[in-house]
C-alpha cells in the first residue's frame, strides 16, 4: 500500500511539472486518480488538488473547479478550511449555471455541518437548498443522496418511522445499483450509499425497539462491507451496531468487546457522535455487569465529549440521569448539581433545535412534497385533492401529537407528584368520626351502640384486608357483621362520605397503590395481576378506577415509579 501511494506521488510530480503533454479532460482524470484513494483529511493530497484548481481556473472550467474545491475541502483536516472551500464550490457551481452541480454543492456543504459539528440547523438549511435545485433533475443518485440526508435530520428529531421510510427508499434505489456493471467509482459510490442507508435503518429500527429487524440488517451490512477492503471503515460501523445490539440482548461482555473494536475507526474518522454513543453503551454494559465505577468513567467520557462538541444524541439524557443518580447515592451534591446543570443544557439545545428543525422540515421539505403532489393530482382528478388534504391533516396531527405528548408527559409528572403527597398523608392515622358528628338522618336510623359496633367491625374489616375479596357486596358484608345493609350503608355514608361501592373501590385502589409504591416487585405485575391482588375482577374496571381515584393511569404510575427507582430502560 505504501509503495502504491509513492508510485502515485511520482506520477503526480510528472504531471505537475509536465509542459502540457496531457491535454483536455484526461488531465483531470489522471490527476484525480493519483489522490482518489487517499483518506479524507489526508493533506498529502492537497498539492495535487491545488494543481487541479489552477488548471480548472485557467480553462474557466467551472464544473471541474467545483469538483476541485470540494476535493480540497475533503482532504483538508481544518474544519474552517473545509467550509471555506465548500463555499467556493457553490460559487463555481453558480458560475457553471448547472442546477445539478449547485444542488450537489449545497448538499456537500450540509454534510460537513452534519458530520463534523452535528449542526443540524445549518445542515438542514443547505439540504433544503440542495432539494430546491434538484427538483427538476434527472440525476436519481443526487436525489437519493438528498433523501438520505433529510432522513438523518428526521432521525435526529425522533421521527424514526418517517426517517425509516426515507432510508428504505434509499436502500431500494442503491441495492440493485451495487450489482450493476458500471464504472468502478460509481459502483463504489452506490455501494457506499447502500451501506450508509442500511446503517441508518438499523439505527431507526433500534429506536423503534424492532431489534430482530435491526439484527437482520446488521448481517446484511457485514456481508457487503466484508466483500471489499474499500469498506473496512463501514464494516466497523456495523461492528458498532452489533455491540449496541449485544447490549440490548444483555450480552454485555460481547457488547464491550465489539464497541471497543469499532472505536479506533470512529476516532480516526473524528465521528464524535458515534464515539459518544459507543462510550455510552460500554458504560451501560458495565452497569449490566455490576461494574458501576467503570460505567461511571464511561459516562464521564461522554460528558467530556459533549462539553467539547455540544451536540445531542438520543441517549445523552440517560447518560446524565445515570451520573446524577450515582452522585446522589454518593451524597456528592457538588457533582450532582454540576451534572444536573449539564442535563438542563441538553434540554435547552433540544428546545432550541426541535421547533426550528420541525418547522423547516415541514415548510421546506414535507410541505413542498405535499404541494408538488397536490399540483400533480389537480391535473389528474378531483380525488387526488382529497388525498393531499388527508396528508396535510396527518402532518398537522403529527405535530399536534408531538405537542400533546410533551404536554401529557408534564401532566403525568405533576399527577404523580400529587399522588406521592397523597400517599404520605394516608400513612398518617386518620381521626374517626364520632357519633355526635353524624347526620340527623343517621342518628334517626342508627343508635349509638349500633354505631360503635359498626365502627369496630369496619375497622377490623379494613385491617384484615377483607376488601380484597372479589365480588364482595354490601349485603354479604352486612350479613358478616350481623347487621342490616341499611345501617351499614348509612354508617359508610356518614363516616366515609361516599356510598358503599365508592368506599370499597377507594380501599382497594389505595391499598394496591401503596403496595406498588413501597414494594417494587408489584411494579412488575401486569394490569390484570394488580387487579386480582386488590379484589377487582376486571382489568378495565381497575384501570378506570385507578385513574379516577389517583388522577393517573396505572401504566403511567408504574413508569414514573420505575424511573424514580432507577429501573427504567434506555430506548
XYZ file of C-alpha atoms in Angstrom:
571
model
C 0.000 0.000 0.000
C 2.878 2.360 0.845
C 4.650 1.546 -2.458
C 1.393 2.139 -4.318
C 0.986 5.543 -2.660
C 4.569 6.594 -3.528
C 4.043 5.455 -7.098
C 1.032 7.755 -7.316
C 3.090 10.622 -5.880
C 5.817 10.113 -8.514
C 3.248 10.148 -11.328
C 1.730 13.285 -9.778
C 5.080 15.070 -9.835
C 5.468 14.246 -13.522
C 2.001 15.640 -14.205
C 2.537 18.785 -12.163
C 5.795 19.643 -13.923
C 4.677 18.451 -17.362
C 4.687 21.073 -20.136
C 1.260 20.245 -21.471
C 1.634 16.782 -22.944
C -1.545 15.718 -21.182
C -4.467 17.654 -22.678
C -8.181 18.255 -22.011
C -10.314 16.201 -19.658
C -7.713 13.429 -19.464
C -5.591 15.767 -17.298
C -8.323 15.956 -14.639
C -8.942 12.204 -14.753
C -5.255 11.298 -14.487
C -4.545 13.808 -11.734
C -7.592 12.803 -9.698
C -6.661 9.120 -9.977
C -3.494 9.901 -8.013
C -5.229 11.001 -4.824
C -8.653 9.395 -5.223
C -7.678 6.506 -2.930
C -6.432 8.802 -0.147
C -8.494 9.034 3.032
C -10.471 12.153 3.903
C -8.413 14.712 5.878
C -5.156 13.390 4.345
C -3.412 16.644 3.453
C -0.717 14.916 1.359
C -3.352 15.057 -1.399
C -3.555 18.865 -1.322
C -0.594 19.664 -3.669
C -2.318 17.673 -6.423
C -5.673 19.288 -5.701
C -4.047 22.752 -5.930
C -2.783 21.834 -9.408
C -6.329 20.663 -10.227
C -7.742 24.033 -9.077
C -5.105 26.000 -11.008
C -5.826 24.107 -14.240
C -9.614 24.488 -13.909
C -9.258 28.230 -13.240
C -7.006 28.691 -16.280
C -9.538 26.936 -18.509
C -12.532 28.536 -16.747
C -13.890 25.017 -16.442
C -16.338 25.682 -13.599
C -17.623 22.117 -13.436
C -14.128 20.797 -12.721
C -13.403 23.792 -10.474
C -16.430 22.904 -8.338
C -15.139 19.319 -8.042
C -11.624 20.547 -7.222
C -12.826 22.858 -4.452
C -14.826 20.012 -2.895
C -11.755 17.764 -3.105
C -9.668 20.393 -1.318
C -12.344 20.637 1.367
C -12.437 16.843 1.705
C -8.678 16.364 2.110
C -8.091 19.353 4.388
C -8.072 18.495 8.099
C -9.095 22.032 9.116
C -12.860 22.412 9.585
C -12.870 26.144 8.814
C -10.969 25.445 5.574
C -13.460 22.695 4.720
C -16.382 25.146 4.930
C -14.441 27.859 3.056
C -13.764 25.578 0.094
C -17.315 24.223 0.187
C -18.478 27.838 -0.293
C -16.029 28.167 -3.185
C -17.534 25.029 -4.736
C -21.004 26.621 -4.519
C -19.641 29.758 -6.218
C -18.103 27.677 -9.031
C -21.360 25.731 -9.478
C -23.271 29.007 -9.835
C -20.773 30.152 -12.485
C -21.277 26.843 -14.310
C -25.019 27.552 -14.444
C -25.890 23.919 -13.737
C -28.613 23.204 -11.162
C -27.421 19.634 -10.572
C -23.939 20.916 -9.728
C -25.397 23.591 -7.466
C -27.623 21.063 -5.703
C -24.645 18.757 -5.196
C -22.523 21.631 -3.821
C -25.164 22.643 -1.271
C -25.588 19.001 -0.290
C -21.845 18.639 0.269
C -21.689 21.726 2.483
C -24.658 20.486 4.524
C -22.966 17.122 5.034
C -19.930 18.929 6.527
C -22.141 20.671 9.087
C -23.825 17.357 9.857
C -20.774 15.110 10.133
C -18.236 17.325 11.861
C -20.381 19.503 14.143
C -23.830 17.888 14.190
C -25.040 21.441 13.456
C -28.478 20.334 12.318
C -29.862 23.812 11.708
C -27.045 24.786 9.304
C -27.053 21.322 7.721
C -30.796 21.384 7.079
C -30.589 24.873 5.545
C -28.095 23.532 2.970
C -30.068 20.312 2.373
C -33.221 22.285 1.610
C -31.318 24.422 -0.916
C -29.994 21.222 -2.475
C -33.548 19.877 -2.636
C -34.835 23.034 -4.354
C -32.218 22.832 -7.108
C -32.735 19.076 -7.629
C -36.499 19.175 -8.194
C -36.253 19.067 -11.990
C -33.113 16.942 -12.084
C -32.791 13.610 -13.878
C -29.913 12.612 -11.600
C -31.501 9.980 -9.350
C -28.220 9.391 -7.491
C -28.190 13.038 -6.419
C -31.865 12.963 -5.435
C -31.453 9.927 -3.207
C -28.401 11.440 -1.534
C -30.653 14.357 -0.564
C -33.401 11.995 0.614
C -30.781 10.247 2.785
C -29.627 13.494 4.398
C -33.209 14.614 5.100
C -33.695 11.208 6.727
C -30.774 11.928 9.059
C -32.461 15.104 10.322
C -35.792 13.321 10.805
C -33.989 10.601 12.751
C -32.343 13.236 14.979
C -35.766 14.723 15.714
C -37.028 11.308 16.765
C -39.314 10.838 13.735
C -37.935 7.320 13.340
C -40.923 5.961 11.398
C -40.679 8.799 8.871
C -36.891 8.567 8.653
C -37.137 4.809 8.118
C -39.404 5.355 5.114
C -36.722 7.582 3.535
C -33.855 5.192 4.328
C -35.812 2.254 2.907
C -36.369 4.292 -0.278
C -32.595 4.779 -0.480
C -31.976 1.069 0.132
C -34.431 0.176 -2.651
C -32.584 2.523 -5.025
C -28.973 1.691 -4.123
C -29.191 -2.084 -3.625
C -29.745 -3.054 -7.303
C -27.106 -0.493 -8.315
C -24.461 -2.395 -6.344
C -24.962 -5.383 -8.673
C -24.842 -3.455 -11.959
C -21.817 -3.379 -14.237
C -20.674 0.232 -14.103
C -17.601 2.418 -13.662
C -15.702 1.342 -10.500
C -16.159 4.794 -8.956
C -19.919 4.701 -9.486
C -20.193 1.149 -8.124
C -18.209 2.296 -5.078
C -20.495 5.325 -4.568
C -23.656 3.226 -4.944
C -22.324 0.571 -2.561
C -21.411 3.213 -0.003
C -24.848 4.804 -0.373
C -26.428 1.391 0.217
C -24.282 0.632 3.280
C -24.933 4.053 4.811
C -28.688 3.678 4.249
C -28.672 0.206 5.824
C -26.718 1.587 8.791
C -29.236 4.376 9.407
C -32.180 1.973 9.002
C -30.602 -0.159 11.754
C -30.460 2.936 13.987
C -34.173 3.626 13.372
C -35.230 0.029 13.999
C -33.279 0.051 17.266
C -35.029 3.192 18.493
C -38.362 1.670 17.460
C -37.388 -1.423 19.523
C -37.627 -3.670 16.442
C -34.419 -5.475 17.373
C -34.895 -8.518 15.094
C -35.114 -6.307 12.008
C -32.073 -4.344 13.171
C -30.087 -7.566 13.699
C -31.095 -8.841 10.272
C -29.777 -5.672 8.611
C -26.532 -5.850 10.627
C -25.925 -9.248 8.975
C -26.660 -7.726 5.546
C -24.231 -4.877 6.237
C -21.455 -7.263 7.316
C -21.903 -9.339 4.147
C -21.493 -6.429 1.704
C -18.875 -4.487 3.686
C -16.805 -7.662 4.023
C -16.506 -8.121 0.260
C -14.022 -5.297 -0.291
C -11.182 -3.599 1.565
C -12.711 -0.301 0.385
C -15.412 -0.676 3.039
C -13.356 -1.550 6.129
C -14.489 1.690 7.776
C -18.147 0.950 7.025
C -17.685 -2.576 8.387
C -16.610 -1.150 11.746
C -19.824 0.880 11.874
C -21.718 -2.414 11.695
C -19.407 -3.792 14.414
C -20.552 -0.794 16.473
C -24.205 -1.648 15.703
C -23.546 -5.241 16.741
C -22.130 -4.012 20.042
C -25.252 -1.961 20.772
C -27.419 -4.929 19.780
C -25.415 -7.116 22.175
C -26.219 -4.672 24.969
C -29.968 -4.915 24.324
C -29.674 -8.707 24.240
C -27.827 -8.482 27.612
C -24.617 -9.910 26.116
C -22.678 -7.258 27.998
C -19.151 -8.632 27.612
C -19.614 -9.076 23.859
C -21.068 -5.549 23.661
C -17.972 -4.061 25.308
C -15.664 -6.067 23.028
C -17.429 -5.049 19.794
C -17.774 -1.392 20.753
C -14.102 -1.164 21.717
C -13.213 -2.804 18.391
C -15.160 -0.142 16.480
C -13.861 2.871 18.430
C -10.447 3.251 16.676
C -12.119 3.763 13.271
C -14.735 6.103 14.765
C -11.924 8.148 16.325
C -9.917 8.118 13.104
C -12.984 9.479 11.299
C -13.442 12.068 14.084
C -17.041 10.838 14.325
C -17.723 12.302 17.766
C -21.414 11.383 17.568
C -20.861 7.631 17.320
C -17.833 7.796 19.625
C -20.160 9.212 22.292
C -22.875 6.637 21.644
C -20.321 3.800 21.779
C -18.751 5.055 25.014
C -22.258 5.365 26.493
C -23.212 1.764 25.675
C -19.890 0.495 27.000
C -20.884 2.245 30.234
C -24.364 0.708 30.202
C -22.796 -2.710 29.613
C -20.506 -2.243 32.609
C -23.601 -1.399 34.638
C -25.171 -4.609 33.410
C -22.096 -6.478 34.655
C -22.349 -4.711 38.023
C -19.138 -2.713 37.455
C -20.537 0.653 38.475
C -17.238 2.537 38.826
C -16.132 1.569 35.313
C -19.569 2.553 33.996
C -19.342 5.999 35.595
C -15.941 6.580 33.961
C -17.553 5.864 30.592
C -20.447 8.244 31.271
C -17.962 10.939 32.278
C -16.134 10.403 28.948
C -19.421 11.112 27.173
C -19.881 14.240 29.296
C -16.384 15.387 28.299
C -17.169 14.963 24.583
C -20.459 16.857 24.988
C -18.653 19.765 26.665
C -16.156 19.939 23.780
C -18.592 19.470 20.886
C -22.008 20.437 22.359
C -24.137 18.160 20.191
C -27.032 15.896 21.111
C -27.721 12.205 20.699
C -30.818 10.363 21.997
C -29.054 8.562 24.845
C -27.357 11.706 26.202
C -30.136 12.494 28.670
C -29.950 8.962 30.073
C -26.169 9.403 30.366
C -26.704 12.378 32.684
C -29.521 10.651 34.562
C -27.065 7.839 35.390
C -24.400 10.302 36.585
C -26.882 12.299 38.670
C -28.306 9.141 40.255
C -24.801 7.843 41.043
C -23.659 11.034 42.764
C -26.969 11.283 44.627
C -26.202 7.873 46.125
C -22.673 9.013 46.972
C -24.026 12.208 48.615
C -21.782 14.261 46.341
C -24.066 17.270 45.938
C -21.446 19.279 44.037
C -21.180 16.783 41.168
C -24.886 16.046 41.288
C -25.600 19.760 40.768
C -22.972 20.053 38.006
C -24.444 17.172 36.007
C -27.966 18.454 36.605
C -26.898 21.750 35.015
C -25.443 19.811 32.063
C -28.748 17.984 31.686
C -30.530 21.334 31.587
C -28.134 22.440 28.818
C -29.103 19.348 26.813
C -32.766 20.191 27.329
C -32.128 23.788 26.212
C -30.438 22.627 22.980
C -33.344 20.279 22.257
C -35.861 23.058 22.893
C -33.943 25.320 20.522
C -33.392 22.746 17.760
C -36.678 20.841 17.818
C -39.194 23.617 16.927
C -36.864 25.189 14.343
C -35.996 21.966 12.544
C -39.568 20.656 12.680
C -40.888 23.880 11.171
C -38.179 23.983 8.494
C -38.758 20.356 7.542
C -42.482 20.958 7.330
C -42.303 24.126 5.212
C -39.097 23.421 3.290
C -39.453 19.716 2.545
C -42.612 17.942 3.748
C -44.769 20.915 2.846
C -43.253 21.183 -0.619
C -43.591 17.458 -1.186
C -47.277 17.845 -0.378
C -47.601 20.895 -2.632
C -45.970 19.121 -5.555
C -48.210 16.127 -5.050
C -51.198 18.468 -4.925
C -50.282 20.134 -8.221
C -49.912 16.758 -9.933
C -53.155 15.482 -8.536
C -55.099 18.514 -9.765
C -54.022 17.609 -13.285
C -55.262 14.059 -12.816
C -58.596 14.011 -10.993
C -60.530 15.520 -8.122
C -59.847 12.561 -5.829
C -56.183 13.489 -5.735
C -57.063 16.701 -3.920
C -58.726 14.700 -1.174
C -55.519 12.683 -0.747
C -53.491 15.884 -0.331
C -55.886 17.241 2.268
C -55.693 13.979 4.196
C -51.881 14.085 4.048
C -51.878 17.680 5.253
C -54.177 16.721 8.126
C -51.868 13.821 9.003
C -48.885 16.203 9.138
C -50.833 18.609 11.354
C -51.984 15.740 13.553
C -48.387 14.590 13.799
C -47.249 17.975 15.097
C -50.271 18.168 17.382
C -49.497 14.661 18.610
C -45.902 15.647 19.425
C -47.111 18.735 21.304
C -49.751 16.662 23.097
C -47.164 14.035 24.006
C -44.970 16.570 25.795
C -47.992 18.154 27.488
C -49.198 14.750 28.691
C -45.707 13.911 29.906
C -45.650 17.042 32.077
C -49.195 16.339 33.323
C -48.277 12.750 34.270
C -45.272 14.000 36.252
C -47.474 16.559 38.026
C -50.170 13.983 38.862
C -47.542 11.517 40.066
C -46.055 14.102 42.435
C -49.537 14.926 43.762
C -50.239 11.226 44.298
C -46.991 10.769 46.232
C -48.033 13.554 48.610
C -51.450 11.896 48.959
C -49.786 8.574 49.826
C -47.699 10.283 52.500
C -50.855 11.791 54.032
C -52.572 8.376 54.020
C -49.744 6.969 56.134
C -50.842 9.247 58.972
C -53.644 7.901 61.222
C -56.992 9.378 60.285
C -59.329 10.522 63.059
C -62.577 8.543 63.333
C -65.938 10.327 63.015
C -67.782 10.402 66.332
C -71.474 9.546 66.723
C -72.196 13.176 67.663
C -70.944 14.404 64.258
C -73.078 12.177 62.018
C -76.164 13.440 60.180
C -79.611 13.819 61.727
C -80.835 11.156 59.345
C -78.093 8.837 60.587
C -78.964 9.390 64.245
C -82.589 8.678 63.431
C -81.673 5.328 61.911
C -78.654 4.160 63.947
C -78.351 4.081 67.723
C -75.056 4.940 69.421
C -74.491 1.253 70.292
C -75.031 0.118 66.708
C -72.732 2.936 65.509
C -69.952 1.827 67.879
C -70.395 -1.814 66.841
C -70.184 -0.976 63.115
C -67.225 1.293 63.721
C -65.195 -1.521 65.299
C -66.257 -4.151 62.775
C -65.453 -1.925 59.792
C -62.085 -1.095 61.312
C -61.351 -4.832 61.709
C -62.580 -5.385 58.135
C -60.102 -2.814 56.789
C -57.199 -4.028 58.939
C -57.721 -7.647 57.883
C -57.873 -6.609 54.194
C -61.362 -8.050 53.858
C -61.981 -5.679 50.965
C -59.698 -7.855 48.781
C -62.494 -10.426 48.485
C -63.627 -10.462 44.856
C -67.338 -9.934 44.248
C -67.952 -8.506 47.731
C -71.386 -6.795 48.095
C -72.914 -4.683 50.827
C -75.451 -7.465 51.543
C -72.683 -10.006 52.092
C -70.663 -7.641 54.285
C -73.738 -6.667 56.337
C -74.508 -10.344 56.940
C -70.957 -10.957 58.119
C -71.408 -8.044 60.557
C -74.773 -9.464 61.793
C -76.464 -6.205 60.839
C -78.681 -4.999 58.020
C -77.437 -3.216 54.914
C -79.410 -0.023 55.675
C -77.448 0.519 58.891
C -74.143 -0.270 57.150
C -74.946 1.951 54.170
C -75.921 4.877 56.411
C -72.799 4.421 58.566
C -70.499 4.441 55.496
C -72.322 7.491 54.104
C -71.849 9.453 57.323
C -68.290 8.401 58.205
C -66.676 7.888 54.802
C -68.589 10.484 52.803
C -69.473 8.067 49.992
C -71.649 5.109 49.095
C -70.507 1.505 49.637
C -69.324 0.990 46.055
C -67.051 4.059 46.049
C -65.820 3.281 49.567
C -64.854 -0.278 48.550
C -63.164 0.936 45.336
C -61.162 3.560 47.255
C -59.970 0.935 49.778
C -58.828 -1.398 47.021
C -57.090 1.248 44.890
C -55.401 2.912 47.880
C -54.191 -0.492 49.060
C -52.674 -1.533 45.716
C -51.184 1.937 45.154
C -49.367 1.777 48.490
C -48.047 -1.701 47.606
C -46.794 -0.509 44.209
C -45.143 2.498 45.812
C -43.496 0.635 48.691
C -42.580 -2.719 47.099
C -41.010 -2.685 43.619
C -41.974 -6.304 42.885
C -45.582 -5.159 42.365
C -44.358 -2.851 39.577
C -43.552 -5.981 37.584
C -47.157 -7.283 37.648
C -49.391 -6.691 34.639
C -52.687 -4.808 34.989
C -54.761 -7.974 35.465
C -52.358 -9.168 38.162
C -52.695 -5.871 40.036
C -56.490 -6.015 39.716
C -56.580 -9.565 41.117
C -54.316 -8.565 44.002
C -56.765 -5.946 45.280
C -60.013 -7.823 44.534
C -61.123 -6.146 41.297
C -62.123 -8.714 38.683
C -61.862 -6.608 35.501
C -58.592 -5.037 34.300
C -60.587 -2.341 32.505
C -62.543 -1.520 35.655
C -59.268 -1.463 37.608
C -57.608 0.968 35.167
C -60.646 3.272 35.187
C -60.906 3.270 38.992
C -57.165 3.798 39.404
C -57.244 6.880 37.167
C -60.471 8.194 38.742
C -59.121 7.915 42.312
C -55.416 8.681 41.727
C -55.663 11.030 38.744
C -53.101 8.991 36.756
C -53.206 5.784 34.706
C -51.630 2.713 36.356
C -49.187 2.291 33.446
C -48.011 5.906 33.847
C -47.649 5.439 37.615
C -45.551 2.294 37.076
C -43.331 4.059 34.510
C -42.750 7.064 36.767
C -42.089 4.931 39.845
C -39.600 2.734 37.956
C -37.860 5.860 36.693
C -37.708 7.198 40.237
C -36.214 3.917 41.465
C -33.731 3.833 38.581
C -35.296 0.739 36.974
C -36.245 2.389 33.644
C -34.747 1.097 30.392
C -32.851 3.111 27.784
C -34.548 3.374 24.430
